[in-house]
Tab-separated table of C-alpha atoms and ligand atoms in Angstrom:
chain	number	residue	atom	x	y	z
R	63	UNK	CA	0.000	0.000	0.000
R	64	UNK	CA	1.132	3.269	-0.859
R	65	UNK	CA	1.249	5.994	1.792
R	66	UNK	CA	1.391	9.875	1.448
R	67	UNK	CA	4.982	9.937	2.715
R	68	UNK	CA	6.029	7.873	-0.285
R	69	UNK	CA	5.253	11.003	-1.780
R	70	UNK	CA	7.977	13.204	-0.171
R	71	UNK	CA	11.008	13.016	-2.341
R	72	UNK	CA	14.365	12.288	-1.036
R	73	UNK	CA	17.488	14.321	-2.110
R	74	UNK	CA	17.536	15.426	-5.577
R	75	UNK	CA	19.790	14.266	-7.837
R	76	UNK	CA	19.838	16.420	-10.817
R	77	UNK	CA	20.118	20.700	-11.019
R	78	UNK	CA	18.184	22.679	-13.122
R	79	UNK	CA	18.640	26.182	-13.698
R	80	UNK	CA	15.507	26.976	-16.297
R	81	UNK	CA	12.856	25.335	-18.745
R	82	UNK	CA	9.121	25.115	-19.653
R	83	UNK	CA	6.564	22.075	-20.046
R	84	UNK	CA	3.475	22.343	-21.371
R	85	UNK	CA	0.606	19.999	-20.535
R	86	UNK	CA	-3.202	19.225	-21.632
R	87	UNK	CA	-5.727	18.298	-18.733
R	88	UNK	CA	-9.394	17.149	-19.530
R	89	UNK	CA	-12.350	17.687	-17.473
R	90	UNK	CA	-14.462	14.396	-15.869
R	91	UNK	CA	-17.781	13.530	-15.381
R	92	UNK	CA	-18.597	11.504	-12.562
R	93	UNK	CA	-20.691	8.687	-12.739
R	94	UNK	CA	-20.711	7.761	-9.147
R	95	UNK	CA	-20.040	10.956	-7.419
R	96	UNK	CA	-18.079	12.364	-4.581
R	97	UNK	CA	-19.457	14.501	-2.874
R	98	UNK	CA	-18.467	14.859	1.209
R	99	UNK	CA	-15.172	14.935	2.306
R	100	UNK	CA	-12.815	14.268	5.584
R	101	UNK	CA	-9.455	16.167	6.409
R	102	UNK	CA	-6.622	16.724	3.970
R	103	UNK	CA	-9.452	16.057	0.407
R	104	UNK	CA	-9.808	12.315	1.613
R	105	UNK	CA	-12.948	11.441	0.434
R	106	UNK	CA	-15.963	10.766	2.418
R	107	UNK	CA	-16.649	8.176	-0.685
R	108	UNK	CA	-15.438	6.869	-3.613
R	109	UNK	CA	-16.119	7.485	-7.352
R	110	UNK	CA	-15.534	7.096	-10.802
R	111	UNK	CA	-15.589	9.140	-14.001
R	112	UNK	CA	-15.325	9.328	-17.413
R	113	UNK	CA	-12.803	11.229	-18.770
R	114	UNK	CA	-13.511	13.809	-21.221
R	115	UNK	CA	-12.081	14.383	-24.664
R	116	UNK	CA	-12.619	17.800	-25.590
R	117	UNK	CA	-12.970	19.868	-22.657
R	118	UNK	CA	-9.496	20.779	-21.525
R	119	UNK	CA	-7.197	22.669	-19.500
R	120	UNK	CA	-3.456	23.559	-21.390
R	121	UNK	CA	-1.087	24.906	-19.508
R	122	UNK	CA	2.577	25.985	-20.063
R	123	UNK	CA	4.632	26.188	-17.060
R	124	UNK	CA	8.045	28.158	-17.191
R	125	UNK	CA	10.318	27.786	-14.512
R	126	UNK	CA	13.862	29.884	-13.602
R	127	UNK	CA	16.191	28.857	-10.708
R	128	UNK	CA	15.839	31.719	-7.711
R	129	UNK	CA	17.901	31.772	-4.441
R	130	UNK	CA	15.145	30.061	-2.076
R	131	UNK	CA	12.425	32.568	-1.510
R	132	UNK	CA	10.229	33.063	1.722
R	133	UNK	CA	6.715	32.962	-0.253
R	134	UNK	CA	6.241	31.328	-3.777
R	135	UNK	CA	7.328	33.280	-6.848
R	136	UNK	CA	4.386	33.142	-9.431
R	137	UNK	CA	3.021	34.690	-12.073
R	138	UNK	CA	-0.572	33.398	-13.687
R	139	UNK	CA	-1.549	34.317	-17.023
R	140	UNK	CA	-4.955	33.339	-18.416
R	141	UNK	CA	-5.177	33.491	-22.045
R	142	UNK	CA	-2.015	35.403	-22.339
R	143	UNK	CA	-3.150	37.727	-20.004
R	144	UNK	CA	-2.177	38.188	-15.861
R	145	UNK	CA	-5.141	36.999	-14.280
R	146	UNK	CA	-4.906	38.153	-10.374
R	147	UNK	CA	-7.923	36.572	-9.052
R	148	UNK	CA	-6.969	32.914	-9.918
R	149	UNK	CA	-3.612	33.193	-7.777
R	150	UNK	CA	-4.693	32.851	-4.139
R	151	UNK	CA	-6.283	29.285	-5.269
R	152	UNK	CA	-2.695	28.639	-6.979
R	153	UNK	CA	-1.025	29.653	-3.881
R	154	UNK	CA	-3.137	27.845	-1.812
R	155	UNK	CA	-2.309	24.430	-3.724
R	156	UNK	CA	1.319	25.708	-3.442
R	157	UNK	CA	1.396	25.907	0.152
R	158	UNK	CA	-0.851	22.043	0.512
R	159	UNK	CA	1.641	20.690	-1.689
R	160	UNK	CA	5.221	21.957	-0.739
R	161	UNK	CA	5.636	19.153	1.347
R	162	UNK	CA	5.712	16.621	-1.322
R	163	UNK	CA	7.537	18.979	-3.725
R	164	UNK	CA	10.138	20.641	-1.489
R	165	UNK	CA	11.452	22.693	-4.404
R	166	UNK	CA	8.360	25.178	-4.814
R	167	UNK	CA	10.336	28.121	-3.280
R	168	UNK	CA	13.910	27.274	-5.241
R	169	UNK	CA	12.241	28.433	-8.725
R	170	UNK	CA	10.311	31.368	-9.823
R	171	UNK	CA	7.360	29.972	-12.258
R	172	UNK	CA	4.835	31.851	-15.334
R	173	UNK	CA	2.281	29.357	-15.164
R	174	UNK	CA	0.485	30.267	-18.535
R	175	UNK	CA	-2.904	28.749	-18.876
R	176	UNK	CA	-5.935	28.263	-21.036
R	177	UNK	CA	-9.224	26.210	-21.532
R	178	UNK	CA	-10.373	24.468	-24.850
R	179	UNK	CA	-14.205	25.260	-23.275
R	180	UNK	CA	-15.386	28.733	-23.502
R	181	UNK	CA	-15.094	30.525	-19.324
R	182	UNK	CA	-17.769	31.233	-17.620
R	183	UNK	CA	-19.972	28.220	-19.018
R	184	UNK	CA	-20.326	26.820	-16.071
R	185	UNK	CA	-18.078	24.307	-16.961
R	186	UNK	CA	-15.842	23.898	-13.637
R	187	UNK	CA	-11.956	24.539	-14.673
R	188	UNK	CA	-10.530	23.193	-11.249
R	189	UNK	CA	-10.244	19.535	-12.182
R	190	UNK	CA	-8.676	20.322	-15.350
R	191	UNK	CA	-6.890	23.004	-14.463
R	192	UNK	CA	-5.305	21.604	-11.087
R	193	UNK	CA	-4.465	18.369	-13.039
R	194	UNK	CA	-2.666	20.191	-15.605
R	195	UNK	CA	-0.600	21.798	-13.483
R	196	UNK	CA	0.051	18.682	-11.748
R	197	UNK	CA	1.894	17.104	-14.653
R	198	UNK	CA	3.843	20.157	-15.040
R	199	UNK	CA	5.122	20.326	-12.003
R	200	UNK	CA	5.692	16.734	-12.121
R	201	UNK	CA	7.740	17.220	-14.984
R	202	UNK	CA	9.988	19.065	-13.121
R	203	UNK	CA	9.898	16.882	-10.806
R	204	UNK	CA	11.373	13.937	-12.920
R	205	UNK	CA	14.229	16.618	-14.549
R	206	UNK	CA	15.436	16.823	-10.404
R	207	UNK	CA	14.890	13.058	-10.373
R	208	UNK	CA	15.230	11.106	-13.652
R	209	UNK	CA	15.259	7.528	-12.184
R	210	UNK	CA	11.342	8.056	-11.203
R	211	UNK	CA	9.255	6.089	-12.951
R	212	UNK	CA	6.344	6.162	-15.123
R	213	UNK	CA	3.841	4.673	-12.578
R	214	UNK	CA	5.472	7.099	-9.749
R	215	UNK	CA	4.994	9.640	-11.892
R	216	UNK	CA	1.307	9.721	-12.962
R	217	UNK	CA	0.509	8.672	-9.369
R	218	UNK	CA	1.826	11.145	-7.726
R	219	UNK	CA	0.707	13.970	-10.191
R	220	UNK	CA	-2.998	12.128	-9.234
R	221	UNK	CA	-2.448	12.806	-5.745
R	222	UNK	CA	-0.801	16.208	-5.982
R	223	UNK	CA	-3.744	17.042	-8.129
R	224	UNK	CA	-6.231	15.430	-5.484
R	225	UNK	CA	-4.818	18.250	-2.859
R	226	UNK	CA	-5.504	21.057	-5.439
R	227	UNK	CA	-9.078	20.016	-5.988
R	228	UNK	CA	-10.490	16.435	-5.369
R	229	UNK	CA	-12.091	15.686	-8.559
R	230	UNK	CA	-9.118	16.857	-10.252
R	231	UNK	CA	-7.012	13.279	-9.237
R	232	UNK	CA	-9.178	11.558	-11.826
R	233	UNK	CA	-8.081	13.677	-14.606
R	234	UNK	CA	-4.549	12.109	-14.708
R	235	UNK	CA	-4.660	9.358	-16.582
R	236	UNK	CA	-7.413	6.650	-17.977
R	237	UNK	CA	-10.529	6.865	-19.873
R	238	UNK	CA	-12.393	5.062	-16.818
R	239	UNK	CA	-11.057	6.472	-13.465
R	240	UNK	CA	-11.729	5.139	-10.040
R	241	UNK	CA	-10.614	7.361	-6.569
R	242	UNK	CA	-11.236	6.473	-3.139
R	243	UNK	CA	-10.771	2.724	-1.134
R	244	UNK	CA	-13.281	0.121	-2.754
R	245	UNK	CA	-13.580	-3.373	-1.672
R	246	UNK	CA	-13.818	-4.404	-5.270
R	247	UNK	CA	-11.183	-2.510	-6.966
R	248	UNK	CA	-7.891	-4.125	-5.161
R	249	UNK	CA	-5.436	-0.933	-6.285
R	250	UNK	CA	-7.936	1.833	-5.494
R	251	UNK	CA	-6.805	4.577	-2.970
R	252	UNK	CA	-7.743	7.833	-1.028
R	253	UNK	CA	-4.916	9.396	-2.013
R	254	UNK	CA	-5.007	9.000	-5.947
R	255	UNK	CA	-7.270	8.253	-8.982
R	256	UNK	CA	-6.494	4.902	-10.664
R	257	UNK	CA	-7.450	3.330	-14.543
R	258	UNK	CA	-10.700	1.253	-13.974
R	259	UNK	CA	-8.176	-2.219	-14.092
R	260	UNK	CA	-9.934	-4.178	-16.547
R	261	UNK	CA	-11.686	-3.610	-20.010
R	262	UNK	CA	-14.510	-1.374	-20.439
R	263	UNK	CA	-17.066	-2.951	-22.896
R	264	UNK	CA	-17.782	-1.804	-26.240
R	265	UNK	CA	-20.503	-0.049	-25.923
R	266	UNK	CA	-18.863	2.541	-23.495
R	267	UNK	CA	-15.474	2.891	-25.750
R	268	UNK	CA	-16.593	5.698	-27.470
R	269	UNK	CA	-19.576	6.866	-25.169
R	270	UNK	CA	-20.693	10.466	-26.425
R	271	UNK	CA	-21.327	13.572	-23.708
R	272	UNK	CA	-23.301	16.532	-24.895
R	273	UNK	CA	-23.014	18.832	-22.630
R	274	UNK	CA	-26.237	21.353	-22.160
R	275	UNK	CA	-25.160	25.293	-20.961
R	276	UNK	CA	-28.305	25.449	-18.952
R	277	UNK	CA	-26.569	28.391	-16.376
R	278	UNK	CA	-23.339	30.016	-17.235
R	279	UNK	CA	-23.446	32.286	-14.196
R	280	UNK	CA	-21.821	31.795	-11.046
R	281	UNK	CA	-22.796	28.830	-8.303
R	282	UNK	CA	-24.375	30.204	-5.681
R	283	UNK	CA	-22.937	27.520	-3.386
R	284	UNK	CA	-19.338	26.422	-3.713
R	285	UNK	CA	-18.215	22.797	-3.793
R	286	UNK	CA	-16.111	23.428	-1.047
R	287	UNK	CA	-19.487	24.608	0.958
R	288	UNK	CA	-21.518	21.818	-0.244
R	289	UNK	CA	-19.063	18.883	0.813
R	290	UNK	CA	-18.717	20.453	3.939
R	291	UNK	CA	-22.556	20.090	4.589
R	292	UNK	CA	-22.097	16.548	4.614
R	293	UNK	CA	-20.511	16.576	7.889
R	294	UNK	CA	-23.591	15.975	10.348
R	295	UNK	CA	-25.952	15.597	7.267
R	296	UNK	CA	-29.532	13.470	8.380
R	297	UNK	CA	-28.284	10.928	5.190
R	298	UNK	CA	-24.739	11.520	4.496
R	299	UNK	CA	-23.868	7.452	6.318
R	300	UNK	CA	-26.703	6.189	4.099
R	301	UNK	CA	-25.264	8.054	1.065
R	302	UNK	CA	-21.772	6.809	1.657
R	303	UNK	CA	-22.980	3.306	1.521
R	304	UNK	CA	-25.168	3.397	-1.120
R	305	UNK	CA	-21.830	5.003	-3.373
R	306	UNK	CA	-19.909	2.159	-1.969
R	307	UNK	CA	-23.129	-0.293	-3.667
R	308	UNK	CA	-23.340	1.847	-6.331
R	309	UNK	CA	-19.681	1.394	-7.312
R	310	UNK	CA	-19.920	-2.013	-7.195
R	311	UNK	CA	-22.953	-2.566	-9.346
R	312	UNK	CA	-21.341	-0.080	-12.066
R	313	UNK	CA	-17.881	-2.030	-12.123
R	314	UNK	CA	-20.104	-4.966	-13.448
R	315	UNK	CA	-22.440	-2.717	-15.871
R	316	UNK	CA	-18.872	-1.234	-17.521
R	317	UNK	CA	-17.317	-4.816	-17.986
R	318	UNK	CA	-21.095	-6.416	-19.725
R	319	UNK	CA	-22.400	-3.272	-21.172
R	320	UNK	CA	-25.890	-3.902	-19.983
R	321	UNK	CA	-26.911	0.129	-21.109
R	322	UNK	CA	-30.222	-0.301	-19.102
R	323	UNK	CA	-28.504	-1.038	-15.482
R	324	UNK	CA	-25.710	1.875	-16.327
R	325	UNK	CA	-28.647	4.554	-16.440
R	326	UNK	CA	-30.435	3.447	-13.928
R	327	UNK	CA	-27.002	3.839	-11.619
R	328	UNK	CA	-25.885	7.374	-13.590
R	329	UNK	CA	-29.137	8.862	-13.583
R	330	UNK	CA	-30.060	8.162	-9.376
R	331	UNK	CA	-26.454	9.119	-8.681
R	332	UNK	CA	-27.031	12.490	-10.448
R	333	UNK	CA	-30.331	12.779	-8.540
R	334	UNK	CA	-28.937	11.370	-5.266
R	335	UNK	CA	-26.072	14.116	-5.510
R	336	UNK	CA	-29.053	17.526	-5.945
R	337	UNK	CA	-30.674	15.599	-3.148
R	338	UNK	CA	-27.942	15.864	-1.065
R	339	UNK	CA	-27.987	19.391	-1.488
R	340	UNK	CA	-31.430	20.091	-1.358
R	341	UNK	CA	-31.694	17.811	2.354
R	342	UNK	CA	-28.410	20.257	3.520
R	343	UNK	CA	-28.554	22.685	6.329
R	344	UNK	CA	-28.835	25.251	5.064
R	345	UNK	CA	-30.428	23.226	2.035
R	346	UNK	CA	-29.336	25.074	-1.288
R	347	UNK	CA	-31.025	24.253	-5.303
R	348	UNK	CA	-28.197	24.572	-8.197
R	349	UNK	CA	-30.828	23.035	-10.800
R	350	UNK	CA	-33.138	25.247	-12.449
R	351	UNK	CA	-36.202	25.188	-14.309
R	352	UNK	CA	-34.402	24.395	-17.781
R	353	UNK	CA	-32.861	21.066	-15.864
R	354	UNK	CA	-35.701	19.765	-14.944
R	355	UNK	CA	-37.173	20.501	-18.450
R	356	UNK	CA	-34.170	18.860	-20.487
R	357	UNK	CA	-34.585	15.786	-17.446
R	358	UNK	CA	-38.250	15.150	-18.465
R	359	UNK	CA	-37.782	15.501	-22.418
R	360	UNK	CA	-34.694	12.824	-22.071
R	361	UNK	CA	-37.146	10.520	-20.201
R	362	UNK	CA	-39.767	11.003	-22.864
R	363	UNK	CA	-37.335	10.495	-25.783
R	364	UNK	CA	-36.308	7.195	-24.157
R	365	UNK	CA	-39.706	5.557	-23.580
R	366	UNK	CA	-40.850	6.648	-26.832
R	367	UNK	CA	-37.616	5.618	-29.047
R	368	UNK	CA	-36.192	2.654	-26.393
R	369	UNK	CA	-32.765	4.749	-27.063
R	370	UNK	CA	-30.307	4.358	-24.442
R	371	UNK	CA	-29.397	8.086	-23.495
R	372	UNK	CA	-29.471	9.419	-20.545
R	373	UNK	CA	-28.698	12.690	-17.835
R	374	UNK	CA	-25.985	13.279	-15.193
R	375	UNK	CA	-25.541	16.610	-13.418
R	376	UNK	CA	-22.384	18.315	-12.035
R	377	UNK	CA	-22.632	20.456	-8.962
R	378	UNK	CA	-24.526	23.267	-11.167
R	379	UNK	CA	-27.326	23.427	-13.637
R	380	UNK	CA	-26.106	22.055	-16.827
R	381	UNK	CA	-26.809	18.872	-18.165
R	382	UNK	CA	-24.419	15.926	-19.240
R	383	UNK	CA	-26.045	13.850	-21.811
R	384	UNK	CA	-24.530	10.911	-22.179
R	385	UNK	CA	-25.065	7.541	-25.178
R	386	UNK	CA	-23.370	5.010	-26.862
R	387	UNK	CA	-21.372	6.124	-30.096
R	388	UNK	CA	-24.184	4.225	-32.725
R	389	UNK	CA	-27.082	6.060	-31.910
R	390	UNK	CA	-25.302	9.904	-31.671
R	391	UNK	CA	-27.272	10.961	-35.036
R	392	UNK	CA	-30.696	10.273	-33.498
R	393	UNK	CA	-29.547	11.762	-30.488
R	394	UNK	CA	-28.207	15.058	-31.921
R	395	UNK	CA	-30.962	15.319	-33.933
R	396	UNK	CA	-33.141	15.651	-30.301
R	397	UNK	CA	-31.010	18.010	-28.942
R	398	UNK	CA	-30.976	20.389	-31.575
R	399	UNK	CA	-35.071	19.880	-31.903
R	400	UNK	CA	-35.837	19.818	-28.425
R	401	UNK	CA	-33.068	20.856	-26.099
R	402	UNK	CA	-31.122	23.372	-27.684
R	403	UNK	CA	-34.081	25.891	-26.729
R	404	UNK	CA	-33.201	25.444	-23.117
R	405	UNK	CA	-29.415	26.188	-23.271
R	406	UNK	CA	-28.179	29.662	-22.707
R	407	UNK	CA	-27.813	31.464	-26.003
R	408	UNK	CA	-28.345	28.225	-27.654
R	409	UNK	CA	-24.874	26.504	-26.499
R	410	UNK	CA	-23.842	23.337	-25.855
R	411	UNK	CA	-20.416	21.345	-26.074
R	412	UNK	CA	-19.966	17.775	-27.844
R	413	UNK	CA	-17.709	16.241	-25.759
R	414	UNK	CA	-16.948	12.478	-25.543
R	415	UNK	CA	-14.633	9.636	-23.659
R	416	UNK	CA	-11.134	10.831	-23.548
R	417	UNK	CA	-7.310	9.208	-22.609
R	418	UNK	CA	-6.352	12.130	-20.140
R	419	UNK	CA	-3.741	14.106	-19.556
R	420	UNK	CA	-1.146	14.636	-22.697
R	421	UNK	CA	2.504	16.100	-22.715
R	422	UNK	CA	2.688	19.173	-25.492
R	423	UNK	CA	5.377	19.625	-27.449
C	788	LIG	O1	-13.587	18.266	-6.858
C	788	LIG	P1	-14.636	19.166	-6.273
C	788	LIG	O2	-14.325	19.526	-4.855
C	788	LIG	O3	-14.934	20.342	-7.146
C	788	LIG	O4	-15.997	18.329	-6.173
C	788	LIG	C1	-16.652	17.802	-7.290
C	788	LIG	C2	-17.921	17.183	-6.934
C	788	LIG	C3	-18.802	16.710	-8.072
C	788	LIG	O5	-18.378	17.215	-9.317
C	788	LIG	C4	-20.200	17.199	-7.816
C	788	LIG	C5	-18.841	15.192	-8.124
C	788	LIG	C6	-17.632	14.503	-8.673
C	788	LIG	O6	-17.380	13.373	-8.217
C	788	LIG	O7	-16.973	15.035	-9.571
């Protein structure tokens, strides 16, 4: 079993005095979700996502050797441009993961970043975004150290990225990614994402996600808020188990492809998560009218057509749809008829199964 202080390197052996890396990230969806947490982003419960295709995070970080410093030395640039507000989140991460990366402070860094997903769709960045700093800063890591190895390496930029933001651990690596312990997954972990260990069947290898801009604006209630309102929550212990169950029953959907017990599981996990939120105190909504809309036309479409699409939400209002490659033209065709007219200005993203994250040259 790995432990977190396998994660605190020893001396270094190489020096470095400057260089850049530059790194793709994708988003995930979570089939199972997690959603409560305990100390240091453990989580309350495990999950497991699919990894997206399209909607990514690229990032180019520069780094130049500095006499050690007393605070990090950072500069953030979104889109080319300095972008103050994002840094106390950066320096946050900085300071939760200096431990494990005892150089932080030795370099000065431009961390130059930008999303393939338009901001402010509602879209969270964080998983993306954390995880592609991760593998930068892994990168360096490996220069300082070139004897680590590849399954080191992608592990430990899981769990760096896990510190940053918790989803963000299962944007590493894998099309099919599993975090938290699991009786049924034997290499699963708190402290890192790992590849769902045996082959996903056909019908999910290309699995499509259209993704609905319902609400572009700002969450009312932050993740951060809402895992926090698990902690003495009337249902949380219930919830915990039923993820556990859940997990279990979903391992065995993604190995026989059985489409009819997969969105059954997806659909009450999306549910399960709003109900969380709504049974909170202080209970809080993120769906809105247009959800519930796109929920009940998706429902209809299936009983009439016997077409295996279905919904699963994020912690906002937008709307995952998610189906099997073979049936994407009759599926597009209903969006653009009858859900297109409850996005915001019309948008939505085709998105589908990805590999993760992807070195840039
Ligand atoms: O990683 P966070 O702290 O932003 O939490 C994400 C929680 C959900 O997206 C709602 C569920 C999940 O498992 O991704």
């Amino acid at each position: 079993m790995i432990l977190k202080t396998d994660f605190i390197p020893k001396a270094f052996t190489t020096e470095i005095e400057q260089g850049n890396f530059s790194w793709s990230a994708p988003s995930n969806i979570a089939l199972v979700k997690y959603w409560g947490k305990k100390p240091n982003q453990i989580p309350a419960n495990p999950s497991i996502s699919f990894t997206l295709n399209h909607c990514k995070t690229i990032t180019k970080l520069s780094f130049t050797k500095i006499e050690k410093v007393e605070n990090f030395s950072f500069d953030l640039l979104f889109e080319g441009k300095p972008k103050e507000d994002f840094k106390p989140k950066i320096q946050k991460f900085f300071e939760r993961i200096e431990v494990y990366l005892p150089f932080l402070k030795h370099f000065h860094f431009v961390i130059d970043t930008q999303n393939t997903f338009p901001h402010s769709s509602g879209i969270a960045s964080s998983a993306s975004g954390i995880a592609a700093l991760a593998m930068n800063l892994m990168s360096l890591e490996k220069l300082l150290n070139p004897e680590m190895t590849e399954e080191f390496f992608f592990k430990k930029a899981s769990f760096l990225a896990r510190l940053g933001s918790g989803s963000a651990c299962r944007s590493v690596k894998g099309s099919v990614v599993v975090w938290g312990n699991h009786i049924n997954f034997k290499e699963s972990s708190d402290l890192f994402g790992v590849e769902f260990p045996t082959n996903i069947h056909a019908n999910f290898k290309k699995f499509q996600d259209t993704i609905l801009l319902v609400d572009k604006g700002e969450k009312q209630v932050s993740s951060t808020i809402g895992h926090d309102l698990m902690h003495n929550h009337p249902f949380s212990e219930q919830r915990f188990l039923q993820a556990h169950s859940n997990l279990s029953a979903i391992k065995i959907v993604l190995e026989n492809g059985n489409l009819e017990e997969f969105i059954k599981i997806v659909e009450s996990e999306a549910l399960t998560l709003h109900a969380m939120m709504m049974t909170s105190m202080p209970y809080f909504i993120l769906m809105k009218p247009n959800t519930l809309e796109i929920i009940n036309k998706i429902w209809k479409f299936r009983n009439e057509t016997n077409i295996p699409v279905c919904f699963t939400l994020d912690a906002g209002a937008n709307v995952h749809v998610l189906y099997p490659e073979n049936v994407s033209a009759e599926v597009l065709q209903f969006i653009k008829a009858e859900l297109v007219g409850y996005c915001q200005n019309g948008q939505y993203i085709c998105d589908k199964i990805g590999i993760g994250s992807q070195i840039l040259v």
